[in-house]
Short mmCIF file of C-alpha atoms in Angstrom, two decimals:
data_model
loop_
_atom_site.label_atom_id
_atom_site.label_comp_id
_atom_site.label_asym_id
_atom_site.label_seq_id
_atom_site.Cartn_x
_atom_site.Cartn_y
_atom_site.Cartn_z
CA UNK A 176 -1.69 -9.13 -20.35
CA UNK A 177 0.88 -8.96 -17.56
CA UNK A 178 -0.22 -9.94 -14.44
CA UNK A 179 0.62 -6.54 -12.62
CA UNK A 180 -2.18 -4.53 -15.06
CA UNK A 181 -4.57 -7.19 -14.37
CA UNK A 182 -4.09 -7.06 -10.14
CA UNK A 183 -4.31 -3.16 -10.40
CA UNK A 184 -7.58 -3.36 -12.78
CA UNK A 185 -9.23 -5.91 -10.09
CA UNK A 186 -7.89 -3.34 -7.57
CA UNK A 187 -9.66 -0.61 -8.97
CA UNK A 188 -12.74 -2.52 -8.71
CA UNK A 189 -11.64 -3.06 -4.93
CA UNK A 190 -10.39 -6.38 -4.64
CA UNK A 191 -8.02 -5.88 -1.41
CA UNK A 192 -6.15 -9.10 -1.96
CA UNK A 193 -5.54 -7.79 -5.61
CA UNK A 194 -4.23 -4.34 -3.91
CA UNK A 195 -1.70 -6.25 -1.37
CA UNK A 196 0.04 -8.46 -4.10
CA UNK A 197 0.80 -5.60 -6.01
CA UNK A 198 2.34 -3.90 -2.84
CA UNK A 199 3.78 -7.29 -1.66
CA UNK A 200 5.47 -7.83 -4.82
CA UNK A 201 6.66 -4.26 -5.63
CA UNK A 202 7.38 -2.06 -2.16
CA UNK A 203 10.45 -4.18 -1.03
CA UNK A 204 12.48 -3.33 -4.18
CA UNK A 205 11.21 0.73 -3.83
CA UNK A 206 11.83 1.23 0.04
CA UNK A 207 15.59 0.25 -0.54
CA UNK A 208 15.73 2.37 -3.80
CA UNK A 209 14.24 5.69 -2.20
CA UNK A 210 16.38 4.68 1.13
CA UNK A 211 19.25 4.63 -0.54
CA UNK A 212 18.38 7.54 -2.81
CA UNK A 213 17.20 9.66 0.37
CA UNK A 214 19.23 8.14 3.45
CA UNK A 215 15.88 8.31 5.66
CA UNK A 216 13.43 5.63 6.41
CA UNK A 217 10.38 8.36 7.10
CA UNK A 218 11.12 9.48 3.95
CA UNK A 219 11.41 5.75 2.15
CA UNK A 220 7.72 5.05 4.01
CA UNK A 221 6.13 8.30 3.12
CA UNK A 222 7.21 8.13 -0.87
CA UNK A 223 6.88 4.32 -1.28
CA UNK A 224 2.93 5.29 0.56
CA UNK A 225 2.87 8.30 -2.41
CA UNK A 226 3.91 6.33 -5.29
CA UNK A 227 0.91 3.48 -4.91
CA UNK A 228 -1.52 5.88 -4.12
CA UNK A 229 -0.58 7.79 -7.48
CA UNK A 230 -0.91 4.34 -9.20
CA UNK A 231 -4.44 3.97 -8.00
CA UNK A 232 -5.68 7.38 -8.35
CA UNK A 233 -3.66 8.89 -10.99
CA UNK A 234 -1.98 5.76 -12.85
CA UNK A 235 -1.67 5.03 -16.44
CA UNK A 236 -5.42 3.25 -17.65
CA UNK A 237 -3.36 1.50 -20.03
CA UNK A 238 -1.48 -2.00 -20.09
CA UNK A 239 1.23 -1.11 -21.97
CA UNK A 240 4.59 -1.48 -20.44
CA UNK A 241 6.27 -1.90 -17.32
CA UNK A 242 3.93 -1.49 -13.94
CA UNK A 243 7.49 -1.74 -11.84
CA UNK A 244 8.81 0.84 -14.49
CA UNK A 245 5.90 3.26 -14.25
CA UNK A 246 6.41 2.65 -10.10
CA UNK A 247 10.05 3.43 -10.05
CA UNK A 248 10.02 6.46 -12.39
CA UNK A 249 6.99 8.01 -9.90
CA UNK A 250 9.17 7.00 -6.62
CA UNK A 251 12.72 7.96 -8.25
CA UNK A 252 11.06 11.54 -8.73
CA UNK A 253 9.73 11.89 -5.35
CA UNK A 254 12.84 11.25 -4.23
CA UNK A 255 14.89 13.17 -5.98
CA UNK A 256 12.62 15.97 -5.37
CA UNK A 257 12.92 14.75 -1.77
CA UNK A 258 16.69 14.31 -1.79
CA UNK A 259 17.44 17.79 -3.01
CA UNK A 260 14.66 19.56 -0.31
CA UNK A 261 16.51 17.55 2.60
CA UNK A 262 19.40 18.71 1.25
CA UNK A 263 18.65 22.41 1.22
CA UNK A 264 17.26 22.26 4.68
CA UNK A 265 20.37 20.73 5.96
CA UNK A 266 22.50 23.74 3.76
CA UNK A 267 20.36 26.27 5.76
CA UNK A 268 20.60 24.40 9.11
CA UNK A 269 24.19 22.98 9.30
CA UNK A 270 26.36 25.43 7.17
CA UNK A 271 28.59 24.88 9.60
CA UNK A 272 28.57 21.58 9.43
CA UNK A 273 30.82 19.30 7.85
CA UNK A 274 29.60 17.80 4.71
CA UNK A 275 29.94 14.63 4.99
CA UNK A 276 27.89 13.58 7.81
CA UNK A 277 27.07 9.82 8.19
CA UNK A 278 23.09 9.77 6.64
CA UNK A 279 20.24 8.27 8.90
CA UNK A 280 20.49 5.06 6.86
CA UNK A 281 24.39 4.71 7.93
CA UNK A 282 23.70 4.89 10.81
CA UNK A 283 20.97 2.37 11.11
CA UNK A 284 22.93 -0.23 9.20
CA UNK A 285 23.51 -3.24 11.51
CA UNK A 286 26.70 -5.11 9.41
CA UNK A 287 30.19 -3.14 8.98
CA UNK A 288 29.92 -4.35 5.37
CA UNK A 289 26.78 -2.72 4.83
CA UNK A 290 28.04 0.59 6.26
CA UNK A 291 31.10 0.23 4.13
CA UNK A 292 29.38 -0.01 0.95
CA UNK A 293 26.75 2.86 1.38
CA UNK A 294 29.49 5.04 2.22
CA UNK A 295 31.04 3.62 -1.12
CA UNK A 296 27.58 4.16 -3.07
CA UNK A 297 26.74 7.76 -1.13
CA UNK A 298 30.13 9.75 -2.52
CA UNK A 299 29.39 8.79 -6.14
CA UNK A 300 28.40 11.80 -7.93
CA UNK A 301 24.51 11.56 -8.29
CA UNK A 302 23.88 10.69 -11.92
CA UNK A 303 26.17 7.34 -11.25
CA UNK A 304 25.14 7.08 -8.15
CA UNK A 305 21.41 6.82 -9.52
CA UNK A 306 21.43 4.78 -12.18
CA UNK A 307 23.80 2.13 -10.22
CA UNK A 308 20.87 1.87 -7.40
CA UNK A 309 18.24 1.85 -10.03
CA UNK A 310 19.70 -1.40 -11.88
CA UNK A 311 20.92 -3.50 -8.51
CA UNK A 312 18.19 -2.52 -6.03
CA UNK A 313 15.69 -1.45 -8.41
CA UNK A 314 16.17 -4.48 -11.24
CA UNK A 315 15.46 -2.61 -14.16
CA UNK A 316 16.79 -3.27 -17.59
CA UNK A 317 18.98 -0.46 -19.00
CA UNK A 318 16.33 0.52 -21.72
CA UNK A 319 13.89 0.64 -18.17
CA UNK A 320 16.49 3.13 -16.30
CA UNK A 321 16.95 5.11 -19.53
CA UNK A 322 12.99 6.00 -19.41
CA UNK A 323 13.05 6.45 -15.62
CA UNK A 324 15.95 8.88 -15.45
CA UNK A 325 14.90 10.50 -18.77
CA UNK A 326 18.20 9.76 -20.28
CA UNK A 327 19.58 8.09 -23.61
CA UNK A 328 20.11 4.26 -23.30
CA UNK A 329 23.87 5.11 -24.25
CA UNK A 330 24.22 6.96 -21.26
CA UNK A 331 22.71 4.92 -18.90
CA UNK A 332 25.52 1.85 -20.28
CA UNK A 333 28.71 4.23 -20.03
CA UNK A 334 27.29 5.66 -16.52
CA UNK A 335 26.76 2.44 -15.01
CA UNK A 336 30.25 1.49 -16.67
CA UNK A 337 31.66 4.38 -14.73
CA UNK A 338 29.86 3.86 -11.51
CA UNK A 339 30.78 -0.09 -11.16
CA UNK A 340 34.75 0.76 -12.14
CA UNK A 341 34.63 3.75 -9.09
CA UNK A 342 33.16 1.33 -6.30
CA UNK A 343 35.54 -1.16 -7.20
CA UNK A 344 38.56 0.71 -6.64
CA UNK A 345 36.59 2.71 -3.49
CA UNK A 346 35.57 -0.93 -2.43
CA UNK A 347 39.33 -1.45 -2.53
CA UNK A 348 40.58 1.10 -0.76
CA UNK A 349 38.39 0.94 2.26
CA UNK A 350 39.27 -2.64 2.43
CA UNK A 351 35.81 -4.30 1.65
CA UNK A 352 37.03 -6.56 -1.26
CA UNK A 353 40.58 -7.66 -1.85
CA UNK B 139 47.50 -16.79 -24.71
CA UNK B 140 46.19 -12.76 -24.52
CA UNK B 141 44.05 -11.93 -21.11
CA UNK B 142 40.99 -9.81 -21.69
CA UNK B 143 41.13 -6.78 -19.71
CA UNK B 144 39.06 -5.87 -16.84
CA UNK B 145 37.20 -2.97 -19.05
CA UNK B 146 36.02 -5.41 -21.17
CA UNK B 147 35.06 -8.40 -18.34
CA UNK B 148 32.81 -5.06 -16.59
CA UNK B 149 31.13 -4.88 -19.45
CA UNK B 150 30.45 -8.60 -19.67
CA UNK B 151 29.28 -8.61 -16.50
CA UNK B 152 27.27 -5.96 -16.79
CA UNK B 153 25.61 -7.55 -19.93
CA UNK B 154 26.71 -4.11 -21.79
CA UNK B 155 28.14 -6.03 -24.83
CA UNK B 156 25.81 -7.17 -27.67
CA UNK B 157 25.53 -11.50 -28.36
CA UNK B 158 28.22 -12.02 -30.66
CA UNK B 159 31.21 -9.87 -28.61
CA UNK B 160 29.85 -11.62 -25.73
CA UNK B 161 29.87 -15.29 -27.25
CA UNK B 162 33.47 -14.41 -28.09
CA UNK B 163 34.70 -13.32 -24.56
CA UNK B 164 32.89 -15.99 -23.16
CA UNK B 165 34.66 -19.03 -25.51
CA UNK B 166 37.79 -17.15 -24.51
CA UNK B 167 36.99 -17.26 -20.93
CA UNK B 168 35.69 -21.20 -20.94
CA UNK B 169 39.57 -21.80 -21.31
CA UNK B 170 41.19 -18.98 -19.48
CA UNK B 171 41.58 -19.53 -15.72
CA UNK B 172 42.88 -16.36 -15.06
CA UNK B 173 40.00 -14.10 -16.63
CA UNK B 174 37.66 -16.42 -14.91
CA UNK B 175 38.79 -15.68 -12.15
CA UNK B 176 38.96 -11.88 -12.30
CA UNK B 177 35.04 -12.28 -13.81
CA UNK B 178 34.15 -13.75 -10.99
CA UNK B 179 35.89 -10.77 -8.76
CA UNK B 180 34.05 -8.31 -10.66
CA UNK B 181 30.51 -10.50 -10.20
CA UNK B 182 31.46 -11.09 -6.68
CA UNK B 183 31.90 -6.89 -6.10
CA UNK B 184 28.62 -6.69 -8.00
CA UNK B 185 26.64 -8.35 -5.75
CA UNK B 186 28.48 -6.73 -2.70
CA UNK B 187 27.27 -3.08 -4.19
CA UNK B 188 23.62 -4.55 -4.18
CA UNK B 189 23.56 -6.14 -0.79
CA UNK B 190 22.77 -3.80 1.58
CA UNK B 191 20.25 -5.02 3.57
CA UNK B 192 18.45 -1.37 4.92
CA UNK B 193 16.19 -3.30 6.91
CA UNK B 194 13.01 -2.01 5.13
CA UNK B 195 11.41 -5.22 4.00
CA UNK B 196 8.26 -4.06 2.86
CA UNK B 197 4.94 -1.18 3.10
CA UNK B 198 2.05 -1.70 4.09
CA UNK B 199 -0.78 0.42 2.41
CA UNK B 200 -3.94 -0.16 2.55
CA UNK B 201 -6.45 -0.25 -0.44
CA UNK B 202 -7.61 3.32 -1.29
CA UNK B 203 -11.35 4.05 -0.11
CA UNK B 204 -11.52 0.58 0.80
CA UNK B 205 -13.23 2.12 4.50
CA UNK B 206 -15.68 4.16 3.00
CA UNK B 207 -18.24 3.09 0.04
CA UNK B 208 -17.15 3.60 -3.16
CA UNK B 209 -19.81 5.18 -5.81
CA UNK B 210 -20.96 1.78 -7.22
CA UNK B 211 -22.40 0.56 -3.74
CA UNK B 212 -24.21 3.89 -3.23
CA UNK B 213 -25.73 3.51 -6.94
CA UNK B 214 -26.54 -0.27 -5.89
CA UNK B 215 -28.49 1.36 -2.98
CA UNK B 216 -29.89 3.51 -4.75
CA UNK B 217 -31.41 1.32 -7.61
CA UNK B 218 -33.14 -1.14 -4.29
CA UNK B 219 -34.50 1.43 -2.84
CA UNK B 220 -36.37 2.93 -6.11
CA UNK B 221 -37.52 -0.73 -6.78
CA UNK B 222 -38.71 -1.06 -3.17
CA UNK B 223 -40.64 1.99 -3.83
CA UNK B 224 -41.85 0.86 -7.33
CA UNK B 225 -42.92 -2.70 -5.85
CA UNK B 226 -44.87 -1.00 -3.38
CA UNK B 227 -46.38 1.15 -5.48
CA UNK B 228 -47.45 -1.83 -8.00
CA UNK B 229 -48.97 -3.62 -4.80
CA UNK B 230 -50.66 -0.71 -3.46
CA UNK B 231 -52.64 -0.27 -6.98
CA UNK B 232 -53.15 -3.70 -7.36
CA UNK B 233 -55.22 -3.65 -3.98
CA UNK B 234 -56.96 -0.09 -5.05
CA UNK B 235 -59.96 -2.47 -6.37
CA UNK B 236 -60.88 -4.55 -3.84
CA UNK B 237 -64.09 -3.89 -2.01
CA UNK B 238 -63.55 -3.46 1.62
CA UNK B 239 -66.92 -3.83 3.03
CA UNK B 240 -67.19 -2.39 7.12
CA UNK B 241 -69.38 -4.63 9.53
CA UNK B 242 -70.46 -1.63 12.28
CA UNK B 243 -70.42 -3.70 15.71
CA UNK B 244 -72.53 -1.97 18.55
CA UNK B 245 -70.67 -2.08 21.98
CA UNK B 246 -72.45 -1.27 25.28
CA UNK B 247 -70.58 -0.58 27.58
CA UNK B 248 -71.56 -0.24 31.26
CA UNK B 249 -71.39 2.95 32.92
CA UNK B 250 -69.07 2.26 36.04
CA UNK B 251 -71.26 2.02 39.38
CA UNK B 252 -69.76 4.46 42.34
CA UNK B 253 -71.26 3.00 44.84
CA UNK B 254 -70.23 -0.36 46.42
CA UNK B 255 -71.43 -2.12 49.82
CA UNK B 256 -69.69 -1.32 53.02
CA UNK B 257 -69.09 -3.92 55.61
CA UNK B 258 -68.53 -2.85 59.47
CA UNK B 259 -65.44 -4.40 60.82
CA UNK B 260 -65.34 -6.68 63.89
CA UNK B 261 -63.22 -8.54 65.46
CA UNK B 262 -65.24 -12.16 65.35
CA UNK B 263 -67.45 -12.66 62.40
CA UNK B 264 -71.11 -13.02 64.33
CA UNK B 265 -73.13 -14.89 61.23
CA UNK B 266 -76.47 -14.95 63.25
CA UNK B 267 -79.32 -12.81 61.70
CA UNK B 268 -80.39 -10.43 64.37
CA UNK B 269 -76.24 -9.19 64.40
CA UNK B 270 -76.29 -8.32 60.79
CA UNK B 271 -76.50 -4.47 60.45
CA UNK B 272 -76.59 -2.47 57.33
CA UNK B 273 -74.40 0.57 56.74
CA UNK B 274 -75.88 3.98 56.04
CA UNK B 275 -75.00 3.71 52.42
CA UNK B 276 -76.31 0.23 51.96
CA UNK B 277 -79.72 0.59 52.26
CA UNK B 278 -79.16 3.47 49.71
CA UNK B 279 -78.07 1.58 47.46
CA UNK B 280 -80.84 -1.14 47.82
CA UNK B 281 -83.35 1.76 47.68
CA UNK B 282 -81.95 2.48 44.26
CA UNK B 283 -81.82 -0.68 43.09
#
């Protein structure tokens, strides 16, 4: 059995040290998914904090699978959900506003580089945008992403296609790569 | 010698290709300097896109109902107190036969006396017999006696 279903059984059964691999091993790869999903680091904390306590309370009683995959679909949900009610609140507040203001997370990133490249990932359209984050922060396979997002493994192949040949040439342009 | 285009070395990289197209690009690339390089331009970009480092290294949550007690240690509370109650029980019939036999004990008990001697105060104690004097209540008390 993998070793993720076996921690979360012995979690269950309240073994704490069981309970803190499984967050040790698995929030580091979520909070940068959901922050770059989102843009805000409340939000990251607050969904990350969600998604676990839906894997205690409301998680799958079966060991079939992925744990991480089962993880990432619940957090890339919550965020979406999260990313779209942000985003409406900001439409009501700001309409006067231009649109592309600089996210929390841009403006917390320490290296230029950094900045560079989430501006780069932020102005893909979301559907590349998504899947792009899901395979090289989240490190899911593209059958994995194709379950997550709910789409056909086809798909998820030509829109990662798509979404690595656009930050290549936007890469280019601002100067990032040569 | 024909290059591979950079379509094709994405998809390489991106381990979109199935094992025998792959095998093939590879061999080609194992001699090709040129697509080698521009694979590892497209790996090096890859890694770029993934690098951002948000500086969110990790949650901390605890275990849920890990404060409180969960059902199982109330149930195991339960169950000790029912057999503390059963084991007392069991004892408390075992003991229902023995004869407990009561020794009554008679305890007199003086009545407290209310009258005590009374000494007159002086100054020098005089010991001789003729300066001895007895207090009013004295002599009561040795006419009760």
């Amino acid at each position: 059995m993998n070793p993720d279903w076996n921690q979360l059984g012995l979690a269950r059964r309240g073994d704490e040290s069981a309970w803190r691999a499984l967050v040790e091993r698995h929030s580091p790869r979520l909070l940068k998914m959901v922050l770059l999903i989102t843009g805000s680091h409340a939000a990251a904390q607050d969904i990350v904090q969600e998604t676990f306590l839906d894997l205690y309370h409301r998680g799958p009683r079966h060991s079939r699978g992925s744990l991480g995959g089962y993880l990432s679909t619940v957090a890339y949900r919550m965020a979406l959900k999260e990313k779209r009610r942000s985003g409406n609140l900001r439409a009501l507040d700001y309409a006067e506003e231009p649109a592309n203001d600089p996210s929390p997370l841009g403006l917390t990133l320490e290296r230029e580089r950094d900045r560079a490249v989430n501006e780069v990932i932020q102005s893909m359209e979301e559907s590349h945008r998504d899947v792009l984050i899901l395979r090289f922060y989240g490190g899911h396979s593209y059958g994995e992403i194709a379950g997550i997002c709910g789409l056909p493994l086809g798909t998820v192949k030509s829109r990662i296609f798509n979404a690595l040949k656009k930050c290549r040439i936007m890469l280019h342009e601002k100067g990032v790569t040569e | 010698m024909n290059h591979i285009d950079d379509d094709m070395l994405m998809k390489l990289a991106l381990e979109l290709l199935d094992g025998e197209e792959a095998a093939g690009l590879e061999a080609h690339i194992s001699e090709c300097e040129d697509c080698r390089v521009r694979l590892e331009g497209i790996r090096r970009d890859m890694d770029l896109l993934g690098s951002i480092e948000p500086g969110l290294d990790r949650a901390v949550i605890p275990l849920p109902g890990a404060s409180r007690p969960r059902f199982a240690t109330w149930l195991r509370v339960a169950a000790l107190v029912l057999f503390g109650f059963a084991v007392g029980y069991g004892v408390s019939r075992l003991e229902e036969d023995r004869i407990i036999y009561v020794v009554p004990h008679r305890v007199d008990v003086a009545p407290p006396s209310h009258t005590y001697p009374s000494f007159s105060y002086c100054e020098s104690p005089d010991l001789s017999t003729e300066s001895l004097t007895e207090a009013p209540g004295d002599s009561a008390v040795r006419q009760d006696e």
